[in-house]
Coordinates of C-alpha atoms in Angstrom, one line a residue:
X106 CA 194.8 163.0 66.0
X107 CA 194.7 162.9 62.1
X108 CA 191.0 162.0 62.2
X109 CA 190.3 165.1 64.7
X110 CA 192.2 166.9 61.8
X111 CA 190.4 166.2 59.1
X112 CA 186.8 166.7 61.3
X113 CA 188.2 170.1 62.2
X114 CA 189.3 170.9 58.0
X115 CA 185.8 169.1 57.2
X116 CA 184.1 172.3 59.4
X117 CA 186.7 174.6 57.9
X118 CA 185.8 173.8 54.8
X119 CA 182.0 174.2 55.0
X120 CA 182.2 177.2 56.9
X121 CA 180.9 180.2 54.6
X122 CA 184.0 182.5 52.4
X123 CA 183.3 185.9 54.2
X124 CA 183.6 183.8 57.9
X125 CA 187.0 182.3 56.5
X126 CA 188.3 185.2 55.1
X127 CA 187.5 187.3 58.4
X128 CA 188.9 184.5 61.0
X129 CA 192.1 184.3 58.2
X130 CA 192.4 187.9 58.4
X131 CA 191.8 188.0 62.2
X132 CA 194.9 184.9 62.6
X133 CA 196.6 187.0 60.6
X134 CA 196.4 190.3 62.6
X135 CA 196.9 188.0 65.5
X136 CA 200.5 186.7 64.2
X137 CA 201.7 190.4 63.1
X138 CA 199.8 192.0 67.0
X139 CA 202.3 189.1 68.6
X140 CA 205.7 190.0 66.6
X141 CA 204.2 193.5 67.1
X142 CA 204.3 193.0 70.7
X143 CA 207.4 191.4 71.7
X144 CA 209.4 193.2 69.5
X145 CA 208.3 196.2 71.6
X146 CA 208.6 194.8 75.0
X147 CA 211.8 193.3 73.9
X148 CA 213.3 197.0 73.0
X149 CA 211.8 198.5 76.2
X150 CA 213.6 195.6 78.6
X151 CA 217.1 196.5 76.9
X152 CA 216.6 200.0 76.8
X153 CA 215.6 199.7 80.4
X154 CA 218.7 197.4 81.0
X155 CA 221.2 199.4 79.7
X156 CA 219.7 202.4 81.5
X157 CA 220.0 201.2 84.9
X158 CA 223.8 199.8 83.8
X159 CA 224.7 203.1 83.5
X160 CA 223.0 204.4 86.6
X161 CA 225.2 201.8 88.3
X162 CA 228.1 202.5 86.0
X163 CA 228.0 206.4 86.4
X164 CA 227.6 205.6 90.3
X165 CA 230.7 203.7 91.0
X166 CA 232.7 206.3 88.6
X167 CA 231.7 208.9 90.6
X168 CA 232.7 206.9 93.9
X169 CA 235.7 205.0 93.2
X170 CA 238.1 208.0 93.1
X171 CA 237.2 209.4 96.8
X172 CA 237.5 205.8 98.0
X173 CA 240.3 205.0 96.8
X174 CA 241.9 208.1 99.2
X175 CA 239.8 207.5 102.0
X176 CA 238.7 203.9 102.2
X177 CA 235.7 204.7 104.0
X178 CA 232.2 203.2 103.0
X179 CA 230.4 203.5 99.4
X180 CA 227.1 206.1 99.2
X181 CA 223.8 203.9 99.1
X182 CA 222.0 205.5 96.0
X183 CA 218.5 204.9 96.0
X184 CA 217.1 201.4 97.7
X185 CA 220.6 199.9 96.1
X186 CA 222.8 197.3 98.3
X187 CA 226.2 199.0 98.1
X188 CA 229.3 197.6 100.1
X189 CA 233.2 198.3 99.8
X190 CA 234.5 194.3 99.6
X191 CA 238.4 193.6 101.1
X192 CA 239.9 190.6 98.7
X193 CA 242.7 188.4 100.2
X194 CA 243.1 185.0 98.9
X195 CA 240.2 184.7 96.7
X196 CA 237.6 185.1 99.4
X197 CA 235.8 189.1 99.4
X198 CA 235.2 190.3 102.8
X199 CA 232.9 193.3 103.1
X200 CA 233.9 196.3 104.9
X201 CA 232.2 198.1 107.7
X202 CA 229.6 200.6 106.7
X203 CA 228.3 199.0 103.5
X204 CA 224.4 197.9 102.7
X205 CA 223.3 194.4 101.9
X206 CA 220.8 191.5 102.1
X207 CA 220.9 188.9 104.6
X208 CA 222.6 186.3 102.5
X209 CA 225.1 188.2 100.7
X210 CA 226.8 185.1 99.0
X211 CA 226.2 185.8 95.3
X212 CA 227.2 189.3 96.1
X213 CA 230.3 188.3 98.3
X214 CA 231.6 185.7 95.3
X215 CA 230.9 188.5 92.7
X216 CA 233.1 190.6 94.1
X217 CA 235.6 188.1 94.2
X218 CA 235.6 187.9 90.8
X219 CA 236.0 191.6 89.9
X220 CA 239.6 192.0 91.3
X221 CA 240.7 192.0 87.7
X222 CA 238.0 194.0 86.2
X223 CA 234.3 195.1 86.2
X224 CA 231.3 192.6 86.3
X225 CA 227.8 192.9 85.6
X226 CA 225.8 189.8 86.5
X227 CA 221.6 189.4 87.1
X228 CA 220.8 187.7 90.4
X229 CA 217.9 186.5 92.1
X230 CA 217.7 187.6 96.0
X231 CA 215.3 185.0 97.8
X232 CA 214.2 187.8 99.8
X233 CA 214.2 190.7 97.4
X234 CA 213.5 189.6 94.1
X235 CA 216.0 189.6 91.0
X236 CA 219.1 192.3 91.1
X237 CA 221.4 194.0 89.1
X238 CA 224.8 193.2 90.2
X239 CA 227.9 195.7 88.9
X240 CA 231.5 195.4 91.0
X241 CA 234.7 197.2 89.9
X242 CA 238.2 197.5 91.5
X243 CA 238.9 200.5 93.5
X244 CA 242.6 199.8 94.0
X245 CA 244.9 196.7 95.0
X246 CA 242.1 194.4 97.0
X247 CA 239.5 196.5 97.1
X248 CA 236.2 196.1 94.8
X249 CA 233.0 198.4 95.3
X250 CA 229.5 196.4 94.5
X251 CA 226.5 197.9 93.6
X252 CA 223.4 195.9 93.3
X253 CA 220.1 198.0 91.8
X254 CA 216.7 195.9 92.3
X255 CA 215.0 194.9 88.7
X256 CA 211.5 195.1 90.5
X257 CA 210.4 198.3 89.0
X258 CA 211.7 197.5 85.3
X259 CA 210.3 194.8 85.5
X260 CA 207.1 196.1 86.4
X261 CA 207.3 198.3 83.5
X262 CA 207.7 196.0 81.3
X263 CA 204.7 194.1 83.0
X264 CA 203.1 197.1 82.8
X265 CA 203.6 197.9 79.2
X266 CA 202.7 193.9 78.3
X267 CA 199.2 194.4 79.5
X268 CA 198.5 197.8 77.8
X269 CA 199.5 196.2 74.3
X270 CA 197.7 192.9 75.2
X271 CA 194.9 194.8 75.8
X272 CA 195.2 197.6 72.8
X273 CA 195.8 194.4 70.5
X274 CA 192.8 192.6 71.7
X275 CA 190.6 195.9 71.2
X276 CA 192.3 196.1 67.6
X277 CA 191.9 192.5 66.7
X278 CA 187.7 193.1 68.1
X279 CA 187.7 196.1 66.1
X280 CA 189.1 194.3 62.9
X281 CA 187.1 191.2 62.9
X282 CA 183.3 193.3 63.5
X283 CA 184.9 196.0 60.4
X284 CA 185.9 193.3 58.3
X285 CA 183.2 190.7 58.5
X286 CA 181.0 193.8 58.3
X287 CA 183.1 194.9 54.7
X288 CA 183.4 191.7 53.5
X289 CA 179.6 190.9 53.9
X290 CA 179.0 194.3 51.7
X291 CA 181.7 193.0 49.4
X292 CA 180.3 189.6 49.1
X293 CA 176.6 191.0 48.9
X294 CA 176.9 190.4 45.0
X295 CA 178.3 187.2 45.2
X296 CA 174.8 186.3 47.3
X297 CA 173.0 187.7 44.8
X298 CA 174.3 185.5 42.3
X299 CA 174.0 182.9 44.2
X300 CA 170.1 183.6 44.6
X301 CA 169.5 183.9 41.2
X302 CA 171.4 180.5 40.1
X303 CA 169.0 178.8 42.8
X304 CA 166.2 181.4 40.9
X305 CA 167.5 179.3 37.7
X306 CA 167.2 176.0 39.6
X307 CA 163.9 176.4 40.1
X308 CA 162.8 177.0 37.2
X309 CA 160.7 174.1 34.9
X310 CA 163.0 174.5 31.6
X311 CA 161.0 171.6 30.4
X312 CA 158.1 173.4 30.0
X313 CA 159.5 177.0 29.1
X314 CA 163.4 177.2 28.1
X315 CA 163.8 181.1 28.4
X316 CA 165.7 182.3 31.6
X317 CA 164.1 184.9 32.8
X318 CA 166.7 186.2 34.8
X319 CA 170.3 187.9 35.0
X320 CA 172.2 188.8 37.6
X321 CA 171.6 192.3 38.6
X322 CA 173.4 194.8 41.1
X323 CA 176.2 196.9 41.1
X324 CA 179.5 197.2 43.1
X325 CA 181.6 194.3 44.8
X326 CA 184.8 196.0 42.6
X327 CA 186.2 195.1 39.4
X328 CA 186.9 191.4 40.1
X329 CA 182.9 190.2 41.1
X330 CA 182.2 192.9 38.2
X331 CA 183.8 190.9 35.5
X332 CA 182.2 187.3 37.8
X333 CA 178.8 189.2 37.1
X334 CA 179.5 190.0 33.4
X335 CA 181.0 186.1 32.8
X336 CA 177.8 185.0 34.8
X337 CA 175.2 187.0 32.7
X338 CA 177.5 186.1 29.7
X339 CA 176.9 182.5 30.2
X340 CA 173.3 182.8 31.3
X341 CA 173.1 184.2 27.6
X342 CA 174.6 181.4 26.4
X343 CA 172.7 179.2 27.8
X344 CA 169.4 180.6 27.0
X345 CA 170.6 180.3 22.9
X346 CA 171.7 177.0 23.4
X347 CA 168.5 175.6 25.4
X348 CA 166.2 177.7 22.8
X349 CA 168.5 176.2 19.5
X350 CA 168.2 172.8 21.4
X351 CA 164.5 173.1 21.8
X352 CA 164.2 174.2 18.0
X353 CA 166.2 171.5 17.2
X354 CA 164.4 169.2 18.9
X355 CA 160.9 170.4 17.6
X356 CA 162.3 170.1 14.1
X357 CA 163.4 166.5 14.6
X358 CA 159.8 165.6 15.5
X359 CA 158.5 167.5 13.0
X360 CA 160.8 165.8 10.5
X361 CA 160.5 162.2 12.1
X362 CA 156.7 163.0 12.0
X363 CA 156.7 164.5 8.4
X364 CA 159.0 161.0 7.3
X365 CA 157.2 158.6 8.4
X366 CA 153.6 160.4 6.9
X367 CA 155.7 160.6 3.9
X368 CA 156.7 156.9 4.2
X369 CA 153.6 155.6 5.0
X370 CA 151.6 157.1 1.8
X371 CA 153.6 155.1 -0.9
X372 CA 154.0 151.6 1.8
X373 CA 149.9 152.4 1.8
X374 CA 149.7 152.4 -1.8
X375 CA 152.3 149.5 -2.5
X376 CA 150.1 147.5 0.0
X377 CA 146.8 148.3 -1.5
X378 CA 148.0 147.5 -5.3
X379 CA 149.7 144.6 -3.9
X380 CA 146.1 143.2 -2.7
X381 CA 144.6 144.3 -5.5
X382 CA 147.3 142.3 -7.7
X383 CA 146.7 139.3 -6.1
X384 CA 143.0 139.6 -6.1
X385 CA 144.0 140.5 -10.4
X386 CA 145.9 137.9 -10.4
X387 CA 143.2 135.2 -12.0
X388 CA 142.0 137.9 -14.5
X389 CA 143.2 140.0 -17.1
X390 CA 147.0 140.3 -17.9
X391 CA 146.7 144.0 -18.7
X392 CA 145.0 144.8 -15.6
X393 CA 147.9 142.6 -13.8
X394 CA 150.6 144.8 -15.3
X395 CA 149.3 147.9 -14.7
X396 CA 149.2 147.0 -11.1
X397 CA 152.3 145.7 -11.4
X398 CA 153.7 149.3 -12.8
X399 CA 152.0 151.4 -9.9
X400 CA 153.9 149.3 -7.3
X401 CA 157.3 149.7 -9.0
X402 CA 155.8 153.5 -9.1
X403 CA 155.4 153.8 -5.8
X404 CA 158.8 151.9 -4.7
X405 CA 160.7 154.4 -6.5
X406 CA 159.3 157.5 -5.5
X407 CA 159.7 155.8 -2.0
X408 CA 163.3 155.3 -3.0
X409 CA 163.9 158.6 -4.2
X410 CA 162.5 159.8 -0.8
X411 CA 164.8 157.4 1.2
X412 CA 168.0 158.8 -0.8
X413 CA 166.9 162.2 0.1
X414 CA 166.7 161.1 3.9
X415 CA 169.9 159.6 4.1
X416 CA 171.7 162.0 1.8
X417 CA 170.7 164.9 4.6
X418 CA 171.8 162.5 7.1
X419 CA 175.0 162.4 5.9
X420 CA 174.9 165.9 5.6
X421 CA 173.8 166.9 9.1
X422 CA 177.0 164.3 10.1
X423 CA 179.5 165.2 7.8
X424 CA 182.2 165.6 10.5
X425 CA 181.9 161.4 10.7
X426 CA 181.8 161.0 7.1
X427 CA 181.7 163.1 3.9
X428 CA 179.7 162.1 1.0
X429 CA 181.2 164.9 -1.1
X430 CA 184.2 163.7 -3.2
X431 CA 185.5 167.4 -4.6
X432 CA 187.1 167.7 -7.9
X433 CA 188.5 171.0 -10.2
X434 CA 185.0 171.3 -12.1
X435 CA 183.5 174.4 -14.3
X436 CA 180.2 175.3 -13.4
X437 CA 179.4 176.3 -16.6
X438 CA 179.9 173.4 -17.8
X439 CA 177.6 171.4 -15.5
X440 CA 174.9 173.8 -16.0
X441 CA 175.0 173.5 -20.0
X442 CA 174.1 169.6 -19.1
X443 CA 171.4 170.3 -16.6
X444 CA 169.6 172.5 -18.8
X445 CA 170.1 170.2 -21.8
X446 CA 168.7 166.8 -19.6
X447 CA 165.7 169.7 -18.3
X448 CA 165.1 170.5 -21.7
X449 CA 164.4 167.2 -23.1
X450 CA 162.5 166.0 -20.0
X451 CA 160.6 169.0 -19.8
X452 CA 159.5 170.5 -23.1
X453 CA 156.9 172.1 -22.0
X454 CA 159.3 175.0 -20.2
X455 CA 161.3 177.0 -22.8
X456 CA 165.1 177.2 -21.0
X457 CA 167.9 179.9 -21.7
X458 CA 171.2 180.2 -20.6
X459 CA 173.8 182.9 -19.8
X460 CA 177.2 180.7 -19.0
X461 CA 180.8 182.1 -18.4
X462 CA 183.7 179.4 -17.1
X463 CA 183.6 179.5 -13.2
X464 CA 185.9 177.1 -11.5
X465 CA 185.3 175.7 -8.2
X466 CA 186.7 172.7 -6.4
X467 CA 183.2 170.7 -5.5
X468 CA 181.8 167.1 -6.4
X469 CA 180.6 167.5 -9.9
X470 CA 177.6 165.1 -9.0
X471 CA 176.7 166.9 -5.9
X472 CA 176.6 170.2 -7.8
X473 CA 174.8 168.4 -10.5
X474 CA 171.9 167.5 -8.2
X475 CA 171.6 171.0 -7.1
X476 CA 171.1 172.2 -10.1
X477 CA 168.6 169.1 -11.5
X478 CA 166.7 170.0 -8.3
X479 CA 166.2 173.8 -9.2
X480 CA 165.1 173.1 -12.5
X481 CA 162.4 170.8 -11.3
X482 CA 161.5 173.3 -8.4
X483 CA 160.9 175.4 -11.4
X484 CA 158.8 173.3 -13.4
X485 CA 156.7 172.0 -11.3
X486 CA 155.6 175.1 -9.0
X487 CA 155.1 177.2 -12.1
X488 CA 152.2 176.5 -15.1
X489 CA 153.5 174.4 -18.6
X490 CA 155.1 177.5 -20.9
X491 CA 156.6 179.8 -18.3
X492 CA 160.6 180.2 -19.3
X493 CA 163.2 179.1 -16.9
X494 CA 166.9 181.0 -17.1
X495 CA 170.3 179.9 -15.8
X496 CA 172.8 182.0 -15.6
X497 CA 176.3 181.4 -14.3
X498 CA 179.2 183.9 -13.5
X499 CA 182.2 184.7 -11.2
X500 CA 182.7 187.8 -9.3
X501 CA 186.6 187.9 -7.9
X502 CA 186.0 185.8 -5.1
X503 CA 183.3 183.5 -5.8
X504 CA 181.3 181.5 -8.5
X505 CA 177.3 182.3 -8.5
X506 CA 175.0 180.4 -10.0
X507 CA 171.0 181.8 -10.9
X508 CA 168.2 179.8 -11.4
X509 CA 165.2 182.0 -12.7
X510 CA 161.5 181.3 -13.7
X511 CA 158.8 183.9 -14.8
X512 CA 156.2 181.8 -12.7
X513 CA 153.6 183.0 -10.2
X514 CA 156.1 183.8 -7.2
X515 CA 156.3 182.8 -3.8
X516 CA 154.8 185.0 -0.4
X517 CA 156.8 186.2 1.4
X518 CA 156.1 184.3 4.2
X519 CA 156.7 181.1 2.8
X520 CA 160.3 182.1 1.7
X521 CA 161.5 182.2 5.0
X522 CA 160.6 178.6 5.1
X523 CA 160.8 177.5 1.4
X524 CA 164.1 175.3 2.7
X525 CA 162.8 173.8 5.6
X526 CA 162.3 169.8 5.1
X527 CA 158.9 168.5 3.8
X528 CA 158.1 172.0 3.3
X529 CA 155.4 172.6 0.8
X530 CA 154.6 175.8 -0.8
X531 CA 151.0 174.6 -1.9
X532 CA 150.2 171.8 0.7
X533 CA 146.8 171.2 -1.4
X534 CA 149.3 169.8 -4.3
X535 CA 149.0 166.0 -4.6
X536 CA 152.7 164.1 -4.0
X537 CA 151.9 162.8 -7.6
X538 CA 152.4 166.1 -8.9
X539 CA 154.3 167.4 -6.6
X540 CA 157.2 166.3 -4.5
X541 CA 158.8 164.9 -1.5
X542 CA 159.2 168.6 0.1
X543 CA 163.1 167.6 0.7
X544 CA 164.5 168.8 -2.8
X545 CA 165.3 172.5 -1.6
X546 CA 166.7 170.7 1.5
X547 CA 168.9 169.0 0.1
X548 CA 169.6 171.9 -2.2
X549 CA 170.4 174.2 0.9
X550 CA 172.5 171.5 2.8
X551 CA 174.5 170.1 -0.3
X552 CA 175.8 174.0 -1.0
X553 CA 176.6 174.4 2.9
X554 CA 178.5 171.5 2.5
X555 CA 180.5 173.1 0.1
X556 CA 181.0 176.4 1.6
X557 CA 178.6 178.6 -0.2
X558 CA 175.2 179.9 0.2
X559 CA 171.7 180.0 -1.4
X560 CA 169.0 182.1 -1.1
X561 CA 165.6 182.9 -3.0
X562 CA 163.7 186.0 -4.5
X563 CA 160.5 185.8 -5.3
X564 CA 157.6 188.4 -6.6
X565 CA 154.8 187.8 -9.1
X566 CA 156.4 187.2 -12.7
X567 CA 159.8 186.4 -11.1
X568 CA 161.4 183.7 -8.8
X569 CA 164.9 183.4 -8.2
X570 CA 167.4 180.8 -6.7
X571 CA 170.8 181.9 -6.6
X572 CA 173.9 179.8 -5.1
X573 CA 177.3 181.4 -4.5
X574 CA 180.2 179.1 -4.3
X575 CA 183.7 180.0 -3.6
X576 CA 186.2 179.9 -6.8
X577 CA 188.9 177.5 -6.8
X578 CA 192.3 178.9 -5.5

């Protein structure tokens, strides 16, 4: 039995909403048709009962007075038995002139019983069918019984069973073709979505992330309304996310590819001065040093490079681990030793300052590297003699720092792209003279980090780098 249940709820289950909701609704109809219906039949029978009691009732009270002067025999009213019983010792003996059955028992020991008062009993006749029974006293002895036949009531009510049987059945037919009709309409959208998620499915987002499609349509009301909006909502959502994922994962090959060209130069050239050491080894001290001094060249700008990659690293993962310790520092202070350590290192760029006290709470060392990797984004992008400025000020809300050269610029199309990683602005530049491509990376990511923002404007004679931070509270 259980297993037959859970076959049948298995079907149930799988069986589609709108065929559900219509057989539901159609049960339910069913239910209400039935309490419906024998609510009905069950006020027709009693009013039909207590209609044919007082037929018998208004019968004998119209009767008992003239028999009670001349004892003769009771008035048969319609197809009624009707006899006049005699009562002595318990035992009713009917009087001549009366109507009744052949076995007038029942009849005989009802009247028997109504020499104290009236009595209304249902019988069933073998011969005649099921009776209404009423006998009252007419005086000392006597009792007059009526008995009405229930044939035709009940054949009423018979009658009256079938016509709502079959008005409920049409209604029920009418309500289950209507509704599965309406609900079909009504679930029309839901199809639709449907169609375009299997639309979705097929689709190759390996070779093309874009979803080409929404759900479209009108109608259904306000609740597959607000499903469409949720659906097209999320569709949205995750379009932006496959597109940023796809961007993100073209900019980790492009960065994994851009590393390990930038790795393999200096390992190259470590290698080659390596050989060429060993092969120098035999000859010339002077020659041996200076290979010497290119291989500890070459493993620090590799160094620096590795730094760089693991300091964005810790960046882009920041949530695991900071590597910003923040302190109560004045920019303006850290500024006046970045241009000082630029000025000795780089002579050849005249440097001026405009300083007032800004305090932030940042890691001074951090902040310091942003600003030592300006400066040298400044010397070495623009020709020896062009003047660099650094200003530093603070607005009511936040600090903000500028980092200006008089140099030859930047297009305008390489702006938008001046912070991406291993991002060159003159790819032709050797790495000797140039650098890694990360120092405006880390540059970007080190005041994100902090909570502030940097951008860059550039025309011919003019280049500028400013960083806002926000101001200690």
């Amino acid at each position: 039995m259980k297993r037959f249940f859970l076959r049948w709820y298995g079907a149930w289950q799988r069986t589609r909403l709108g065929t559900r909701i219509t057989l539901g609704l159609g049960a339910l109809a069913l239910v209400v048709f039935a309490g419906v219906g024998v609510t009905t039949v069950g006020i027709m029978h009693g009013y039909l009962d207590r209609r044919l009691d007082e037929q018998l009732s208004k019968s004998q009270t119209t009767q008992v007075p003239l028999l009670r002067e001349t004892h003769g025999s009771p008035q048969s009213v319609y197809s009624w038995y009707s006899a006049l019983y005699k009562v002595r010792g318990g035992v009713a003996v009917p009087e001549p002139g009366g109507k009744l059955p052949g076995n007038a028992t029942q009849l005989a020991d009802i009247a028997a019983e109504a020499v104290t008062g009236d009595v209304t009993r249902d019988i069933y006749l073998h011969d005649d069918g099921p009776y209404r029974v009423r006998a009252c006293p007419v005086d000392n002895g006597s009792v007059l019984l009526s008995a009405a036949p229930q044939k035709d009531l009940d054949g009423t009510v018979r009658q009256l069973v079938w016509v709502e049987v079959g008005a409920f059945a049409f209604a029920l037919a009418v309500l289950l073709v209507v509704g599965r009709l309406v609900l079909r309409r009504g679930l029309r959208p839901l199809a639709d979505m449907a169609g375009t998620a299997h639309d979705i499915a097929s689709h190759d987002l390996t070779a093309n992330p874009d979803l080409p499609v929404r759900a479209a349509g009108a109608g259904g009301g306000a609740e597959v309304e607000e499903l469409r909006t949720a659906f097209n909502v999320m569709l949205a959502h995750i379009d932006t996310s496959l597109a940023a994922k796809t961007e993100a994962n073209e900019r980790l090959r492009r960065f994994v590819a851009d590393a390990s060209h930038e790795l393999r130069t200096p390992l190259t050239s470590i290698r080659g001065y390596a050989d060429l050491f060993r092969y120098a080894a035999a000859n010339e001290p002077a020659e041996r040093e200076a290979h010497l001094a290119k291989i500890r060249e070459e493993t620090a700008r590799m160094t620096v490079l590795v730094d760089d990659l693991l300091l964005l690293a810790r960046l882009d993962a920041r949530a695991a681990e900071t590597p910003l310790r923040p302190e109560r520092v004045d920019l303006a202070e850290l500024a006046a030793d970045a241009v000082a350590a630029f000025a000795a290192g780089r002579p050849d760029h005249p440097s001026t300052t405009s300083l007032s006290a800004a305090f932030v709470d940042a890691d001074p060392v951090r902040l310091r590297q942003v600003l030592d990797n300006l400066l040298a984004n400044a010397a070495v992008h623009t020709p020896p003699g062009t003047p660099v400025h650094v200003s530093v000020s603070a607005s009511d809300a936040e600090a903000v720092v500028q980092v200006a050269d008089a140099g030859p610029g930047i297009a305008a199309a390489d702006q938008e792209r001046i912070f991406d990683r291993f991002f060159r602005v003159d790819d032709s530049r050797t790495r000797g003279n140039g650098g890694t491509g990360l120092g405006l990376s880390v540059v970007q990511s080190l005041v994100t980090a902090h909570g502030g923002t940097v951008s860059v404007s550039s025309e011919p004679g003019r280049t500028v780098f400013t960083v806002r931070l926000p101001l200690a509270r």
